[in-house]
């Protein structure tokens, strides 16, 4: 899977542990930054990089890590076509893809540890949208809300 990942200073240490893990599991990982720890960087910049790559189709899915996961999630969801969620458990990570076609995972680098984050990322990346009628119907309603907001 073509995957993009990025983090601000709050998520940088966790991202640095996730990238090699994701590469070892066979994903094509593009690290969009930060490339060094900079307390002055801002999560919206990194969330937008990931969200743009996913929305444009340059990546299949994305992961954004900030301190709590909240800011990255809010920022990523501003990009049309992105369905981002904070997941700090494996159930939400796979269910968000299976039912909601989530395409960006947001993690809190100050909230969860590296081993949990690896399990959550694996659940997210291993999941597929169910294509069940009820989930397609709900996804279409989400897309309609997005289109209405864009007008």
PDB file of C-alpha atoms in Angstrom:
ATOM      1  CA  UNK A   1       0.000   0.000   0.000  1.00  0.00           C
ATOM      2  CA  UNK A   2       1.166   3.531  -0.780  1.00  0.00           C
ATOM      3  CA  UNK A   3       1.260   5.255   2.572  1.00  0.00           C
ATOM      4  CA  UNK A   4       2.179   8.783   3.621  1.00  0.00           C
ATOM      5  CA  UNK A   5       3.070   9.738   7.171  1.00  0.00           C
ATOM      6  CA  UNK A   6       3.920  13.002   8.889  1.00  0.00           C
ATOM      7  CA  UNK A   7       4.177  14.456  12.374  1.00  0.00           C
ATOM      8  CA  UNK A   8       4.740  17.697  14.204  1.00  0.00           C
ATOM      9  CA  UNK A   9       7.056  17.990  17.210  1.00  0.00           C
ATOM     10  CA  UNK A  10       4.505  16.322  19.500  1.00  0.00           C
ATOM     11  CA  UNK A  11       4.349  13.253  17.282  1.00  0.00           C
ATOM     12  CA  UNK A  12       7.879  13.220  15.915  1.00  0.00           C
ATOM     13  CA  UNK A  13       9.350  10.555  18.249  1.00  0.00           C
ATOM     14  CA  UNK A  14       6.444   8.177  17.564  1.00  0.00           C
ATOM     15  CA  UNK A  15       6.626   8.748  13.797  1.00  0.00           C
ATOM     16  CA  UNK A  16      10.318   7.890  13.888  1.00  0.00           C
ATOM     17  CA  UNK A  17       9.422   4.502  15.390  1.00  0.00           C
ATOM     18  CA  UNK A  18       6.473   3.882  13.063  1.00  0.00           C
ATOM     19  CA  UNK A  19       8.227   4.512   9.727  1.00  0.00           C
ATOM     20  CA  UNK A  20      10.680   1.571   9.871  1.00  0.00           C
ATOM     21  CA  UNK A  21       7.947  -0.709  11.239  1.00  0.00           C
ATOM     22  CA  UNK A  22       5.613   0.180   8.363  1.00  0.00           C
ATOM     23  CA  UNK A  23       8.396  -0.311   5.826  1.00  0.00           C
ATOM     24  CA  UNK A  24       9.201  -3.744   7.275  1.00  0.00           C
ATOM     25  CA  UNK A  25       5.561  -4.751   6.920  1.00  0.00           C
ATOM     26  CA  UNK A  26       5.783  -4.173   3.178  1.00  0.00           C
ATOM     27  CA  UNK A  27       4.194  -0.773   2.718  1.00  0.00           C
ATOM     28  CA  UNK A  28       5.602   1.875   0.392  1.00  0.00           C
ATOM     29  CA  UNK A  29       6.064   4.634   2.967  1.00  0.00           C
ATOM     30  CA  UNK A  30       6.660   8.284   2.105  1.00  0.00           C
ATOM     31  CA  UNK A  31       7.739  10.305   5.124  1.00  0.00           C
ATOM     32  CA  UNK A  32       6.509  13.886   4.605  1.00  0.00           C
ATOM     33  CA  UNK A  33       8.189  15.304   7.723  1.00  0.00           C
ATOM     34  CA  UNK A  34       9.023  16.631  10.132  1.00  0.00           C
ATOM     35  CA  UNK A  35      12.555  15.447   9.563  1.00  0.00           C
ATOM     36  CA  UNK A  36      13.933  16.773  12.844  1.00  0.00           C
ATOM     37  CA  UNK A  37      12.447  17.779  16.181  1.00  0.00           C
ATOM     38  CA  UNK A  38      11.413  21.432  16.010  1.00  0.00           C
ATOM     39  CA  UNK A  39       9.218  22.720  18.858  1.00  0.00           C
ATOM     40  CA  UNK A  40       8.104  25.616  16.646  1.00  0.00           C
ATOM     41  CA  UNK A  41       6.462  23.509  13.921  1.00  0.00           C
ATOM     42  CA  UNK A  42       2.692  23.357  13.549  1.00  0.00           C
ATOM     43  CA  UNK A  43       0.457  20.292  13.130  1.00  0.00           C
ATOM     44  CA  UNK A  44      -1.797  21.823  10.417  1.00  0.00           C
ATOM     45  CA  UNK A  45       1.151  21.957   8.012  1.00  0.00           C
ATOM     46  CA  UNK A  46       1.870  18.236   8.353  1.00  0.00           C
ATOM     47  CA  UNK A  47      -1.769  17.173   8.419  1.00  0.00           C
ATOM     48  CA  UNK A  48      -2.356  19.061   5.167  1.00  0.00           C
ATOM     49  CA  UNK A  49       0.593  17.361   3.479  1.00  0.00           C
ATOM     50  CA  UNK A  50      -0.817  13.935   4.331  1.00  0.00           C
ATOM     51  CA  UNK A  51      -4.415  14.872   3.539  1.00  0.00           C
ATOM     52  CA  UNK A  52      -3.513  16.369   0.156  1.00  0.00           C
ATOM     53  CA  UNK A  53      -1.552  13.251  -0.820  1.00  0.00           C
ATOM     54  CA  UNK A  54      -4.464  10.978   0.090  1.00  0.00           C
ATOM     55  CA  UNK A  55      -7.166  13.179  -1.463  1.00  0.00           C
ATOM     56  CA  UNK A  56      -5.219  13.497  -4.719  1.00  0.00           C
ATOM     57  CA  UNK A  57      -4.654   9.742  -4.988  1.00  0.00           C
ATOM     58  CA  UNK A  58      -0.870   9.986  -4.659  1.00  0.00           C
ATOM     59  CA  UNK A  59      -1.256   7.805  -1.573  1.00  0.00           C
ATOM     60  CA  UNK A  60      -3.797   5.154  -0.640  1.00  0.00           C
ATOM     61  CA  UNK A  61      -3.860   6.091   3.040  1.00  0.00           C
ATOM     62  CA  UNK A  62      -2.144   8.381   5.495  1.00  0.00           C
ATOM     63  CA  UNK A  63      -1.075   8.633   9.102  1.00  0.00           C
ATOM     64  CA  UNK A  64      -0.604  11.909  10.986  1.00  0.00           C
ATOM     65  CA  UNK A  65       0.855  12.090  14.475  1.00  0.00           C
ATOM     66  CA  UNK A  66       0.668  15.121  16.741  1.00  0.00           C
ATOM     67  CA  UNK A  67       0.677  15.410  20.512  1.00  0.00           C
ATOM     68  CA  UNK A  68      -2.910  14.308  21.125  1.00  0.00           C
ATOM     69  CA  UNK A  69      -4.073  13.407  17.619  1.00  0.00           C
ATOM     70  CA  UNK A  70      -6.892  15.946  17.910  1.00  0.00           C
ATOM     71  CA  UNK A  71      -5.372  18.878  16.023  1.00  0.00           C
ATOM     72  CA  UNK A  72      -4.084  16.652  13.233  1.00  0.00           C
ATOM     73  CA  UNK A  73      -7.534  15.097  12.874  1.00  0.00           C
ATOM     74  CA  UNK A  74      -9.305  18.452  12.733  1.00  0.00           C
ATOM     75  CA  UNK A  75      -6.846  19.779  10.151  1.00  0.00           C
ATOM     76  CA  UNK A  76      -6.861  16.667   7.944  1.00  0.00           C
ATOM     77  CA  UNK A  77     -10.660  16.623   7.817  1.00  0.00           C
ATOM     78  CA  UNK A  78     -10.667  20.115   6.295  1.00  0.00           C
ATOM     79  CA  UNK A  79      -9.393  18.625   3.024  1.00  0.00           C
ATOM     80  CA  UNK A  80     -12.233  17.367   0.795  1.00  0.00           C
ATOM     81  CA  UNK A  81     -12.103  13.629   0.259  1.00  0.00           C
ATOM     82  CA  UNK A  82     -10.375  12.912   3.550  1.00  0.00           C
ATOM     83  CA  UNK A  83     -12.011  10.894   6.283  1.00  0.00           C
ATOM     84  CA  UNK A  84      -9.633  11.123   9.227  1.00  0.00           C
ATOM     85  CA  UNK A  85     -10.128   9.796  12.745  1.00  0.00           C
ATOM     86  CA  UNK A  86      -8.190   9.541  15.973  1.00  0.00           C
ATOM     87  CA  UNK A  87      -7.806   5.912  16.909  1.00  0.00           C
ATOM     88  CA  UNK A  88      -6.053   4.764  20.037  1.00  0.00           C
ATOM     89  CA  UNK A  89      -7.373   1.202  19.842  1.00  0.00           C
ATOM     90  CA  UNK A  90      -7.319  -1.466  17.136  1.00  0.00           C
ATOM     91  CA  UNK A  91     -11.102  -1.889  16.936  1.00  0.00           C
ATOM     92  CA  UNK A  92     -11.699   1.744  15.951  1.00  0.00           C
ATOM     93  CA  UNK A  93      -8.794   1.604  13.505  1.00  0.00           C
ATOM     94  CA  UNK A  94     -10.165  -1.299  11.471  1.00  0.00           C
ATOM     95  CA  UNK A  95     -13.854  -0.500  11.980  1.00  0.00           C
ATOM     96  CA  UNK A  96     -13.296   3.066  10.757  1.00  0.00           C
ATOM     97  CA  UNK A  97     -12.047   1.686   7.460  1.00  0.00           C
ATOM     98  CA  UNK A  98     -14.575  -1.149   7.192  1.00  0.00           C
ATOM     99  CA  UNK A  99     -17.657   0.980   7.922  1.00  0.00           C
ATOM    100  CA  UNK A 100     -16.642   4.569   7.159  1.00  0.00           C
ATOM    101  CA  UNK A 101     -13.888   4.185   4.572  1.00  0.00           C
ATOM    102  CA  UNK A 102     -11.521   6.143   6.813  1.00  0.00           C
ATOM    103  CA  UNK A 103      -8.374   6.998   4.866  1.00  0.00           C
ATOM    104  CA  UNK A 104      -6.269   8.942   7.381  1.00  0.00           C
ATOM    105  CA  UNK A 105      -5.318   7.661  10.822  1.00  0.00           C
ATOM    106  CA  UNK A 106      -4.479  10.249  13.478  1.00  0.00           C
ATOM    107  CA  UNK A 107      -2.452   9.274  16.502  1.00  0.00           C
ATOM    108  CA  UNK A 108      -1.446  11.082  19.674  1.00  0.00           C
ATOM    109  CA  UNK A 109       2.257  10.743  20.256  1.00  0.00           C
ATOM    110  CA  UNK A 110       1.799  11.858  23.870  1.00  0.00           C
ATOM    111  CA  UNK A 111      -1.177   9.544  24.396  1.00  0.00           C
ATOM    112  CA  UNK A 112      -0.084   6.084  23.261  1.00  0.00           C
ATOM    113  CA  UNK A 113       3.157   4.170  23.137  1.00  0.00           C
ATOM    114  CA  UNK A 114       4.989   2.842  20.125  1.00  0.00           C
ATOM    115  CA  UNK A 115       3.869  -0.786  20.437  1.00  0.00           C
ATOM    116  CA  UNK A 116       0.190   0.161  20.663  1.00  0.00           C
ATOM    117  CA  UNK A 117       0.633   2.570  17.749  1.00  0.00           C
ATOM    118  CA  UNK A 118       2.145  -0.207  15.639  1.00  0.00           C
ATOM    119  CA  UNK A 119      -0.809  -2.502  16.356  1.00  0.00           C
ATOM    120  CA  UNK A 120      -3.278   0.275  15.605  1.00  0.00           C
ATOM    121  CA  UNK A 121      -1.529   1.187  12.352  1.00  0.00           C
ATOM    122  CA  UNK A 122      -1.482  -2.488  11.308  1.00  0.00           C
ATOM    123  CA  UNK A 123      -5.221  -2.786  12.000  1.00  0.00           C
ATOM    124  CA  UNK A 124      -5.890   0.402   9.981  1.00  0.00           C
ATOM    125  CA  UNK A 125      -3.763  -0.689   7.035  1.00  0.00           C
ATOM    126  CA  UNK A 126      -5.060  -4.264   7.029  1.00  0.00           C
ATOM    127  CA  UNK A 127      -8.720  -3.259   6.907  1.00  0.00           C
ATOM    128  CA  UNK A 128     -10.846  -2.885   3.787  1.00  0.00           C
ATOM    129  CA  UNK A 129     -14.139  -1.057   3.238  1.00  0.00           C
ATOM    130  CA  UNK A 130     -16.982  -3.566   3.537  1.00  0.00           C
ATOM    131  CA  UNK A 131     -19.031  -2.325   0.541  1.00  0.00           C
ATOM    132  CA  UNK A 132     -22.160  -3.406   2.443  1.00  0.00           C
ATOM    133  CA  UNK A 133     -25.198  -1.468   1.262  1.00  0.00           C
ATOM    134  CA  UNK A 134     -25.697   0.316   4.594  1.00  0.00           C
ATOM    135  CA  UNK A 135     -22.071   1.449   4.699  1.00  0.00           C
ATOM    136  CA  UNK A 136     -22.143   2.631   1.080  1.00  0.00           C
ATOM    137  CA  UNK A 137     -25.384   4.529   1.797  1.00  0.00           C
ATOM    138  CA  UNK A 138     -23.808   6.244   4.809  1.00  0.00           C
ATOM    139  CA  UNK A 139     -20.611   7.029   2.917  1.00  0.00           C
ATOM    140  CA  UNK A 140     -22.674   8.645   0.169  1.00  0.00           C
ATOM    141  CA  UNK A 141     -24.407  10.785   2.796  1.00  0.00           C
ATOM    142  CA  UNK A 142     -21.012  11.899   4.108  1.00  0.00           C
ATOM    143  CA  UNK A 143     -19.932  12.797   0.605  1.00  0.00           C
ATOM    144  CA  UNK A 144     -23.159  14.780   0.078  1.00  0.00           C
ATOM    145  CA  UNK A 145     -22.518  16.767   3.260  1.00  0.00           C
ATOM    146  CA  UNK A 146     -19.021  17.524   2.017  1.00  0.00           C
ATOM    147  CA  UNK A 147     -20.266  18.618  -1.415  1.00  0.00           C
ATOM    148  CA  UNK A 148     -22.907  20.857   0.139  1.00  0.00           C
ATOM    149  CA  UNK A 149     -20.269  22.535   2.302  1.00  0.00           C
ATOM    150  CA  UNK A 150     -18.070  23.124  -0.760  1.00  0.00           C
ATOM    151  CA  UNK A 151     -20.776  25.104  -2.548  1.00  0.00           C
TER     152      UNK A 151
END
